[in-house]
Amino acid sequence: VSDVDVRKELASHIVLVGGTSAMLLHNALEQRLSYELTHNELPNFVKPKVIASKFAIERSASSWIGGSILTSLGSFQQLWLSKAE
C-alpha cells in the first residue's frame, strides 16, 4: 500500500464533527472543505467525500459517540495498554 493509496482512502472518508463545525450556516464548512480539497490540495484522481450531519446537536455529540463505539469493539480492546505496561 502506497502513500497515494492511503491518501485516496482517507480522503473518501472525511467526517465533520464537533460543535464548531456546525457554526457556519447552510453547511458552508462542508462545502468549502470539499471545494478546497478538490481544487487545491489533492491530485485529480483523488475524490474527497466530506460527510456531516445536518443537525448541530448530532455534530456536537458525534465524536463522543464514535469514540464510545470504537472502544466497545473487541478488536480495539486488544490494543489497549494497561497502567502496568
mmCIF file of C-alpha atoms in Angstrom:
data_model
loop_
_atom_site.group_PDB
_atom_site.id
_atom_site.type_symbol
_atom_site.label_atom_id
_atom_site.label_comp_id
_atom_site.label_asym_id
_atom_site.label_seq_id
_atom_site.Cartn_x
_atom_site.Cartn_y
_atom_site.Cartn_z
ATOM 1 C CA VAL A 1 0.000 0.000 0.000
ATOM 2 C CA SER A 2 1.498 3.303 -1.059
ATOM 3 C CA ASP A 3 1.003 6.769 0.400
ATOM 4 C CA VAL A 4 -1.176 7.670 -2.578
ATOM 5 C CA ASP A 5 -3.452 4.703 -1.895
ATOM 6 C CA VAL A 6 -3.778 5.655 1.759
ATOM 7 C CA ARG A 7 -4.429 9.307 0.893
ATOM 8 C CA LYS A 8 -7.118 8.264 -1.579
ATOM 9 C CA GLU A 9 -8.810 6.071 1.030
ATOM 10 C CA LEU A 10 -8.632 8.709 3.774
ATOM 11 C CA ALA A 11 -9.921 11.468 1.501
ATOM 12 C CA SER A 12 -13.015 9.427 0.708
ATOM 13 C CA HIS A 13 -13.955 9.178 4.400
ATOM 14 C CA ILE A 14 -13.824 12.690 5.904
ATOM 15 C CA VAL A 15 -16.382 13.225 8.678
ATOM 16 C CA LEU A 16 -17.004 16.658 10.199
ATOM 17 C CA VAL A 17 -17.855 16.509 13.897
ATOM 18 C CA GLY A 18 -17.794 18.884 16.827
ATOM 19 C CA GLY A 19 -19.906 21.872 17.722
ATOM 20 C CA THR A 20 -17.797 24.435 15.887
ATOM 21 C CA SER A 21 -18.203 22.578 12.588
ATOM 22 C CA ALA A 22 -21.903 23.492 12.695
ATOM 23 C CA MET A 23 -21.394 27.199 13.405
ATOM 24 C CA LEU A 24 -21.414 28.261 9.766
ATOM 25 C CA LEU A 25 -24.823 28.467 8.136
ATOM 26 C CA HIS A 26 -26.116 26.079 5.498
ATOM 27 C CA ASN A 27 -23.213 23.606 5.697
ATOM 28 C CA ALA A 28 -20.732 26.174 4.426
ATOM 29 C CA LEU A 29 -17.789 24.424 6.098
ATOM 30 C CA GLU A 30 -18.655 21.104 4.456
ATOM 31 C CA GLN A 31 -18.929 22.744 1.024
ATOM 32 C CA ARG A 32 -15.780 24.821 1.484
ATOM 33 C CA LEU A 33 -13.705 21.848 2.626
ATOM 34 C CA SER A 34 -14.895 19.765 -0.327
ATOM 35 C CA TYR A 35 -14.069 22.589 -2.732
ATOM 36 C CA GLU A 36 -10.611 23.257 -1.296
ATOM 37 C CA LEU A 37 -9.642 19.590 -1.295
ATOM 38 C CA THR A 38 -10.918 19.057 -4.831
ATOM 39 C CA HIS A 39 -9.428 22.181 -6.409
ATOM 40 C CA ASN A 40 -6.298 22.964 -4.415
ATOM 41 C CA GLU A 41 -4.979 20.183 -2.215
ATOM 42 C CA LEU A 42 -5.422 16.714 -3.713
ATOM 43 C CA PRO A 43 -4.360 15.189 -7.030
ATOM 44 C CA ASN A 44 -7.094 14.925 -9.682
ATOM 45 C CA PHE A 45 -7.592 11.179 -9.255
ATOM 46 C CA VAL A 46 -8.414 11.538 -5.531
ATOM 47 C CA LYS A 47 -12.083 12.346 -4.980
ATOM 48 C CA PRO A 48 -12.769 13.590 -1.448
ATOM 49 C CA LYS A 49 -16.044 12.786 0.257
ATOM 50 C CA VAL A 50 -16.961 15.030 3.183
ATOM 51 C CA ILE A 51 -19.794 13.824 5.406
ATOM 52 C CA ALA A 52 -21.518 15.976 8.019
ATOM 53 C CA SER A 53 -24.797 15.723 9.854
ATOM 54 C CA LYS A 54 -27.340 18.420 9.069
ATOM 55 C CA PHE A 55 -28.161 18.743 12.776
ATOM 56 C CA ALA A 56 -25.878 20.704 15.119
ATOM 57 C CA ILE A 57 -26.695 18.530 18.138
ATOM 58 C CA GLU A 58 -25.592 15.406 16.255
ATOM 59 C CA ARG A 59 -22.349 17.061 15.180
ATOM 60 C CA SER A 60 -21.509 18.113 18.712
ATOM 61 C CA ALA A 61 -22.001 14.578 20.088
ATOM 62 C CA SER A 62 -20.655 12.561 17.121
ATOM 63 C CA SER A 63 -17.047 12.404 18.296
ATOM 64 C CA TRP A 64 -18.111 11.058 21.710
ATOM 65 C CA ILE A 65 -20.486 8.524 20.158
ATOM 66 C CA GLY A 66 -17.811 7.380 17.700
ATOM 67 C CA GLY A 67 -15.256 7.011 20.468
ATOM 68 C CA SER A 68 -17.718 5.005 22.535
ATOM 69 C CA ILE A 69 -18.420 2.650 19.644
ATOM 70 C CA LEU A 70 -14.712 2.243 18.894
ATOM 71 C CA THR A 71 -13.791 1.381 22.470
ATOM 72 C CA SER A 72 -16.586 -1.184 22.708
ATOM 73 C CA LEU A 73 -15.180 -3.217 19.790
ATOM 74 C CA GLY A 74 -13.364 -6.370 20.850
ATOM 75 C CA SER A 75 -10.654 -5.864 18.232
ATOM 76 C CA PHE A 76 -9.906 -2.385 19.599
ATOM 77 C CA GLN A 77 -9.769 -3.598 23.206
ATOM 78 C CA GLN A 78 -6.813 -5.792 22.274
ATOM 79 C CA LEU A 79 -4.847 -2.606 21.523
ATOM 80 C CA TRP A 80 -5.339 -1.079 24.975
ATOM 81 C CA LEU A 81 -2.343 -0.570 27.252
ATOM 82 C CA SER A 82 -2.662 -1.174 30.958
ATOM 83 C CA LYS A 83 -1.182 1.095 33.600
ATOM 84 C CA ALA A 84 1.434 -1.581 34.341
ATOM 85 C CA GLU A 85 2.523 -1.668 30.715
#
